[in-house]
PDB file of C-alpha atoms and ligand atoms in Angstrom:
ATOM      1  CA  MET A   1       0.000   0.000   0.000  1.00 78.00           C
ATOM      2  CA  ALA A   2       1.112   3.536  -0.586  1.00 92.00           C
ATOM      3  CA  ILE A   3      -0.109   6.989   0.240  1.00 96.00           C
ATOM      4  CA  ARG A   4      -0.777   8.973  -2.944  1.00 97.00           C
ATOM      5  CA  GLU A   5      -0.940  12.718  -3.397  1.00 97.00           C
ATOM      6  CA  ILE A   6      -4.445  14.182  -3.245  1.00 98.00           C
ATOM      7  CA  ILE A   7      -5.043  16.838  -5.892  1.00 97.00           C
ATOM      8  CA  ILE A   8      -6.881  20.005  -4.881  1.00 96.00           C
ATOM      9  CA  ILE A   9      -8.870  22.712  -6.660  1.00 97.00           C
ATOM     10  CA  PRO A  10      -8.381  24.417  -9.079  1.00 96.00           C
ATOM     11  CA  ASP A  11      -6.697  21.302 -10.595  1.00 97.00           C
ATOM     12  CA  LYS A  12      -8.655  20.743 -13.826  1.00 97.00           C
ATOM     13  CA  GLN A  13      -8.473  16.955 -13.507  1.00 98.00           C
ATOM     14  CA  LEU A  14     -11.165  17.229 -10.835  1.00 98.00           C
ATOM     15  CA  ARG A  15     -13.562  18.213 -13.648  1.00 98.00           C
ATOM     16  CA  LEU A  16     -12.942  15.047 -15.699  1.00 98.00           C
ATOM     17  CA  VAL A  17     -15.647  12.423 -16.141  1.00 98.00           C
ATOM     18  CA  SER A  18     -14.062   9.185 -14.904  1.00 98.00           C
ATOM     19  CA  LYS A  19     -14.182   5.990 -16.990  1.00 98.00           C
ATOM     20  CA  PRO A  20     -15.834   2.756 -15.864  1.00 98.00           C
ATOM     21  CA  VAL A  21     -13.557   0.033 -14.495  1.00 98.00           C
ATOM     22  CA  GLU A  22     -13.655  -2.698 -17.172  1.00 97.00           C
ATOM     23  CA  THR A  23     -12.085  -5.542 -15.213  1.00 97.00           C
ATOM     24  CA  VAL A  24     -11.700  -5.838 -11.461  1.00 97.00           C
ATOM     25  CA  ASN A  25      -8.131  -7.130 -11.414  1.00 97.00           C
ATOM     26  CA  ALA A  26      -5.029  -6.962  -9.199  1.00 97.00           C
ATOM     27  CA  GLU A  27      -4.236  -3.476 -10.481  1.00 97.00           C
ATOM     28  CA  ILE A  28      -7.656  -2.192  -9.387  1.00 98.00           C
ATOM     29  CA  ARG A  29      -7.346  -3.909  -5.989  1.00 97.00           C
ATOM     30  CA  LYS A  30      -3.942  -2.255  -5.523  1.00 97.00           C
ATOM     31  CA  LEU A  31      -5.405   1.131  -6.457  1.00 98.00           C
ATOM     32  CA  ALA A  32      -8.265   0.613  -3.957  1.00 98.00           C
ATOM     33  CA  ASP A  33      -5.723  -0.296  -1.240  1.00 98.00           C
ATOM     34  CA  ASP A  34      -3.723   2.849  -1.959  1.00 98.00           C
ATOM     35  CA  MET A  35      -6.902   4.935  -1.913  1.00 98.00           C
ATOM     36  CA  LEU A  36      -7.940   3.545   1.473  1.00 97.00           C
ATOM     37  CA  GLU A  37      -4.506   4.230   2.925  1.00 97.00           C
ATOM     38  CA  THR A  38      -4.505   7.753   1.452  1.00 98.00           C
ATOM     39  CA  MET A  39      -8.035   8.389   2.793  1.00 96.00           C
ATOM     40  CA  TYR A  40      -7.221   7.212   6.339  1.00 94.00           C
ATOM     41  CA  ASP A  41      -4.001   9.205   6.337  1.00 95.00           C
ATOM     42  CA  ALA A  42      -5.684  12.463   5.215  1.00 95.00           C
ATOM     43  CA  PRO A  43      -7.919  11.763   7.248  1.00 94.00           C
ATOM     44  CA  GLY A  44     -11.192  11.608   5.354  1.00 95.00           C
ATOM     45  CA  ILE A  45     -14.323   9.467   5.161  1.00 95.00           C
ATOM     46  CA  GLY A  46     -14.513   9.172   1.380  1.00 97.00           C
ATOM     47  CA  LEU A  47     -12.210   9.348  -1.624  1.00 98.00           C
ATOM     48  CA  ALA A  48     -12.775   9.084  -5.370  1.00 98.00           C
ATOM     49  CA  ALA A  49      -9.957   7.803  -7.623  1.00 98.00           C
ATOM     50  CA  ILE A  50      -9.826  11.090  -9.551  1.00 98.00           C
ATOM     51  CA  GLN A  51      -8.725  12.785  -6.316  1.00 98.00           C
ATOM     52  CA  ILE A  52      -5.428  10.927  -6.710  1.00 98.00           C
ATOM     53  CA  ALA A  53      -5.464  11.733 -10.437  1.00 98.00           C
ATOM     54  CA  GLN A  54      -6.840   8.347 -11.591  1.00 98.00           C
ATOM     55  CA  PRO A  55      -9.910   8.946 -13.785  1.00 98.00           C
ATOM     56  CA  LEU A  56     -11.628   5.628 -12.933  1.00 98.00           C
ATOM     57  CA  ARG A  57     -15.055   5.015 -11.408  1.00 98.00           C
ATOM     58  CA  LEU A  58     -13.772   3.817  -8.059  1.00 98.00           C
ATOM     59  CA  ILE A  59     -14.595   5.085  -4.566  1.00 98.00           C
ATOM     60  CA  THR A  60     -13.382   4.238  -1.059  1.00 98.00           C
ATOM     61  CA  MET A  61     -15.288   5.101   2.094  1.00 97.00           C
ATOM     62  CA  ASP A  62     -15.340   4.569   5.849  1.00 95.00           C
ATOM     63  CA  ILE A  63     -18.128   6.215   7.784  1.00 91.00           C
ATOM     64  CA  ALA A  64     -17.717   4.137  10.970  1.00 87.00           C
ATOM     65  CA  LYS A  65     -18.152   6.625  13.773  1.00 69.00           C
ATOM     66  CA  ARG A  66     -15.506   7.168  16.374  1.00 58.00           C
ATOM     67  CA  ASP A  67     -16.217   8.135  19.970  1.00 53.00           C
ATOM     68  CA  LYS A  68     -16.057  11.912  20.351  1.00 55.00           C
ATOM     69  CA  ASP A  69     -13.571  11.801  23.231  1.00 60.00           C
ATOM     70  CA  GLY A  70     -11.447   9.262  21.411  1.00 59.00           C
ATOM     71  CA  GLU A  71     -11.784   6.863  24.322  1.00 60.00           C
ATOM     72  CA  GLU A  72     -13.655   4.151  22.556  1.00 64.00           C
ATOM     73  CA  GLU A  73     -12.546   3.796  18.974  1.00 66.00           C
ATOM     74  CA  ILE A  74     -14.874   1.934  16.716  1.00 75.00           C
ATOM     75  CA  LYS A  75     -13.210  -0.488  14.337  1.00 83.00           C
ATOM     76  CA  PRO A  76     -12.540   0.840  10.855  1.00 87.00           C
ATOM     77  CA  ARG A  77     -14.975  -0.338   8.231  1.00 91.00           C
ATOM     78  CA  PRO A  78     -13.275   0.184   4.876  1.00 95.00           C
ATOM     79  CA  ARG A  79     -15.549   0.002   1.852  1.00 97.00           C
ATOM     80  CA  VAL A  80     -14.855  -0.017  -1.866  1.00 98.00           C
ATOM     81  CA  PHE A  81     -17.388   0.841  -4.576  1.00 98.00           C
ATOM     82  CA  ILE A  82     -16.568   0.087  -8.207  1.00 98.00           C
ATOM     83  CA  ASN A  83     -18.656   1.652 -11.028  1.00 98.00           C
ATOM     84  CA  PRO A  84     -21.212   2.899  -8.468  1.00 98.00           C
ATOM     85  CA  GLU A  85     -24.512   4.351  -9.672  1.00 98.00           C
ATOM     86  CA  ILE A  86     -27.559   5.815  -8.006  1.00 98.00           C
ATOM     87  CA  VAL A  87     -30.547   3.735  -9.140  1.00 98.00           C
ATOM     88  CA  SER A  88     -33.154   5.729  -7.217  1.00 98.00           C
ATOM     89  CA  ALA A  89     -33.329   8.688  -4.862  1.00 98.00           C
ATOM     90  CA  SER A  90     -35.918   9.855  -2.328  1.00 98.00           C
ATOM     91  CA  GLU A  91     -37.866  13.041  -2.876  1.00 98.00           C
ATOM     92  CA  GLU A  92     -37.197  13.890   0.726  1.00 98.00           C
ATOM     93  CA  LEU A  93     -34.032  15.940   1.113  1.00 98.00           C
ATOM     94  CA  SER A  94     -31.589  16.283   3.979  1.00 96.00           C
ATOM     95  CA  VAL A  95     -28.875  18.787   4.777  1.00 97.00           C
ATOM     96  CA  TYR A  96     -25.343  17.881   5.846  1.00 95.00           C
ATOM     97  CA  GLU A  97     -22.271  20.003   6.323  1.00 96.00           C
ATOM     98  CA  GLU A  98     -19.872  18.684   3.702  1.00 97.00           C
ATOM     99  CA  GLY A  99     -16.163  18.953   3.200  1.00 97.00           C
ATOM    100  CA  CYS A 100     -13.794  17.531   0.593  1.00 98.00           C
ATOM    101  CA  LEU A 101     -10.161  16.438   0.697  1.00 98.00           C
ATOM    102  CA  SER A 102      -9.709  18.310  -2.599  1.00 98.00           C
ATOM    103  CA  ILE A 103     -10.993  21.542  -0.996  1.00 98.00           C
ATOM    104  CA  PRO A 104      -9.133  21.446   2.326  1.00 96.00           C
ATOM    105  CA  GLU A 105     -10.596  23.072   5.425  1.00 94.00           C
ATOM    106  CA  TYR A 106     -13.724  24.350   3.706  1.00 97.00           C
ATOM    107  CA  TYR A 107     -17.154  23.224   4.913  1.00 97.00           C
ATOM    108  CA  GLU A 108     -20.656  24.196   3.828  1.00 97.00           C
ATOM    109  CA  GLU A 109     -24.142  22.784   4.133  1.00 97.00           C
ATOM    110  CA  VAL A 110     -25.460  20.947   1.072  1.00 98.00           C
ATOM    111  CA  GLU A 111     -28.961  19.636   0.450  1.00 97.00           C
ATOM    112  CA  ARG A 112     -29.301  16.242  -1.252  1.00 98.00           C
ATOM    113  CA  PRO A 113     -31.805  13.362  -1.397  1.00 98.00           C
ATOM    114  CA  ALA A 114     -32.049  11.851   2.087  1.00 97.00           C
ATOM    115  CA  ARG A 115     -32.047   8.253   0.826  1.00 98.00           C
ATOM    116  CA  VAL A 116     -30.623   6.643  -2.289  1.00 98.00           C
ATOM    117  CA  ARG A 117     -30.331   3.130  -3.667  1.00 98.00           C
ATOM    118  CA  VAL A 118     -26.836   2.465  -4.987  1.00 98.00           C
ATOM    119  CA  ARG A 119     -25.598  -0.282  -7.307  1.00 98.00           C
ATOM    120  CA  PHE A 120     -21.884  -1.139  -7.487  1.00 98.00           C
ATOM    121  CA  LEU A 121     -19.315  -3.887  -7.938  1.00 98.00           C
ATOM    122  CA  ASP A 122     -17.152  -5.155  -5.079  1.00 97.00           C
ATOM    123  CA  LEU A 123     -13.486  -6.151  -5.275  1.00 97.00           C
ATOM    124  CA  ASP A 124     -14.506  -9.599  -6.545  1.00 96.00           C
ATOM    125  CA  GLY A 125     -16.472  -8.007  -9.392  1.00 96.00           C
ATOM    126  CA  LYS A 126     -19.785  -9.023  -7.814  1.00 97.00           C
ATOM    127  CA  VAL A 127     -22.822  -6.727  -8.205  1.00 98.00           C
ATOM    128  CA  HIS A 128     -24.498  -5.303  -5.089  1.00 98.00           C
ATOM    129  CA  GLU A 129     -27.432  -3.006  -4.439  1.00 98.00           C
ATOM    130  CA  GLU A 130     -27.835  -1.208  -1.135  1.00 98.00           C
ATOM    131  CA  ASP A 131     -30.136   1.378   0.393  1.00 98.00           C
ATOM    132  CA  ALA A 132     -28.240   4.281   1.883  1.00 97.00           C
ATOM    133  CA  GLU A 133     -29.449   6.927   4.281  1.00 96.00           C
ATOM    134  CA  GLY A 134     -27.959   9.527   6.599  1.00 94.00           C
ATOM    135  CA  LEU A 135     -24.242  10.151   6.256  1.00 94.00           C
ATOM    136  CA  TYR A 136     -23.863   7.105   3.976  1.00 95.00           C
ATOM    137  CA  ALA A 137     -26.357   8.585   1.485  1.00 97.00           C
ATOM    138  CA  THR A 138     -24.660  11.987   1.524  1.00 97.00           C
ATOM    139  CA  CYS A 139     -21.174  10.536   1.224  1.00 97.00           C
ATOM    140  CA  ILE A 140     -21.939   8.171  -1.665  1.00 98.00           C
ATOM    141  CA  GLN A 141     -23.653  11.006  -3.590  1.00 98.00           C
ATOM    142  CA  HIS A 142     -20.704  13.337  -2.941  1.00 98.00           C
ATOM    143  CA  GLU A 143     -18.227  10.696  -4.164  1.00 98.00           C
ATOM    144  CA  ILE A 144     -20.244   9.683  -7.238  1.00 98.00           C
ATOM    145  CA  ASP A 145     -20.372  13.398  -8.117  1.00 98.00           C
ATOM    146  CA  HIS A 146     -16.535  13.340  -8.216  1.00 98.00           C
ATOM    147  CA  LEU A 147     -16.718  10.596 -10.874  1.00 98.00           C
ATOM    148  CA  ASN A 148     -18.754  13.032 -12.987  1.00 98.00           C
ATOM    149  CA  GLY A 149     -16.465  16.016 -12.411  1.00 98.00           C
ATOM    150  CA  VAL A 150     -18.887  17.611  -9.946  1.00 98.00           C
ATOM    151  CA  LEU A 151     -17.753  19.180  -6.646  1.00 98.00           C
ATOM    152  CA  PHE A 152     -19.898  19.998  -3.623  1.00 98.00           C
ATOM    153  CA  VAL A 153     -19.185  23.709  -4.081  1.00 98.00           C
ATOM    154  CA  ASP A 154     -21.198  23.475  -7.319  1.00 97.00           C
ATOM    155  CA  TYR A 155     -24.324  23.307  -5.127  1.00 97.00           C
ATOM    156  CA  LEU A 156     -23.522  26.587  -3.344  1.00 97.00           C
ATOM    157  CA  SER A 157     -24.440  30.101  -4.443  1.00 97.00           C
ATOM    158  CA  LYS A 158     -22.278  31.556  -7.217  1.00 97.00           C
ATOM    159  CA  LEU A 159     -20.931  34.087  -4.736  1.00 97.00           C
ATOM    160  CA  LYS A 160     -19.724  31.430  -2.294  1.00 96.00           C
ATOM    161  CA  ARG A 161     -18.359  29.202  -5.047  1.00 96.00           C
ATOM    162  CA  ASP A 162     -16.461  32.053  -6.725  1.00 96.00           C
ATOM    163  CA  ARG A 163     -15.009  33.077  -3.377  1.00 96.00           C
ATOM    164  CA  VAL A 164     -13.629  29.618  -2.569  1.00 96.00           C
ATOM    165  CA  MET A 165     -12.368  28.988  -6.124  1.00 96.00           C
ATOM    166  CA  LYS A 166     -10.595  32.353  -6.094  1.00 96.00           C
ATOM    167  CA  LYS A 167      -8.966  31.655  -2.741  1.00 96.00           C
ATOM    168  CA  PHE A 168      -7.547  28.301  -3.907  1.00 96.00           C
ATOM    169  CA  THR A 169      -6.512  29.670  -7.328  1.00 95.00           C
ATOM    170  CA  LYS A 170      -4.552  32.414  -5.605  1.00 95.00           C
ATOM    171  CA  ALA A 171      -2.908  29.914  -3.224  1.00 92.00           C
ATOM    172  CA  ALA A 172      -1.953  27.651  -6.170  1.00 91.00           C
ATOM    173  CA  LYS A 173      -0.343  30.598  -7.991  1.00 91.00           C
ATOM    174  CA  LEU A 174       1.646  31.585  -4.918  1.00 91.00           C
ATOM    175  CA  ALA A 175       2.796  27.972  -4.419  1.00 88.00           C
ATOM    176  CA  ALA A 176       3.923  27.768  -8.073  1.00 85.00           C
ATOM    177  CA  LYS A 177       6.162  30.839  -7.777  1.00 79.00           C
TER     178      LYS A 177
HETATM  179 NI1  LIG B 201     -14.865  15.265  -2.135  1.00 69.36          NI
END
């Protein structure tokens, strides 16, 4: 396993539409391992392959909750979703404060369907369908958006989005000097 570099806005690769994984092979399993290690190291609860500059429809996630005081740690529950798709979504919406490893230290509330049904392949290439709600529903929608070149800031007002894009563009220019 290896920790990979996470790309951040305004990197244009984040706007790419990722390609489906054609065969779930050793290479894909290695990529998923690296993504999980990178995600835990960040730390984050979800990562899409494009965030480490791999335009493939592959997501890792761990939403197992940890005790707030850090006294009782709940075991990690790493998950991998290959070629995930939303097959249905509730009309009911819910609001969560979202963040993104590609937009560090920026958090805003986003409204999305409260429940979704997701179809995906596992690391053995087997098809699964699951109903997601709560944080799981929000997280899987956020990550699938990445596979389509969509970022959570796209759901904010133009004013807020422009402000955050400008801030990161300026920082990138300064870093390049
Ligand atoms: Ni993200």
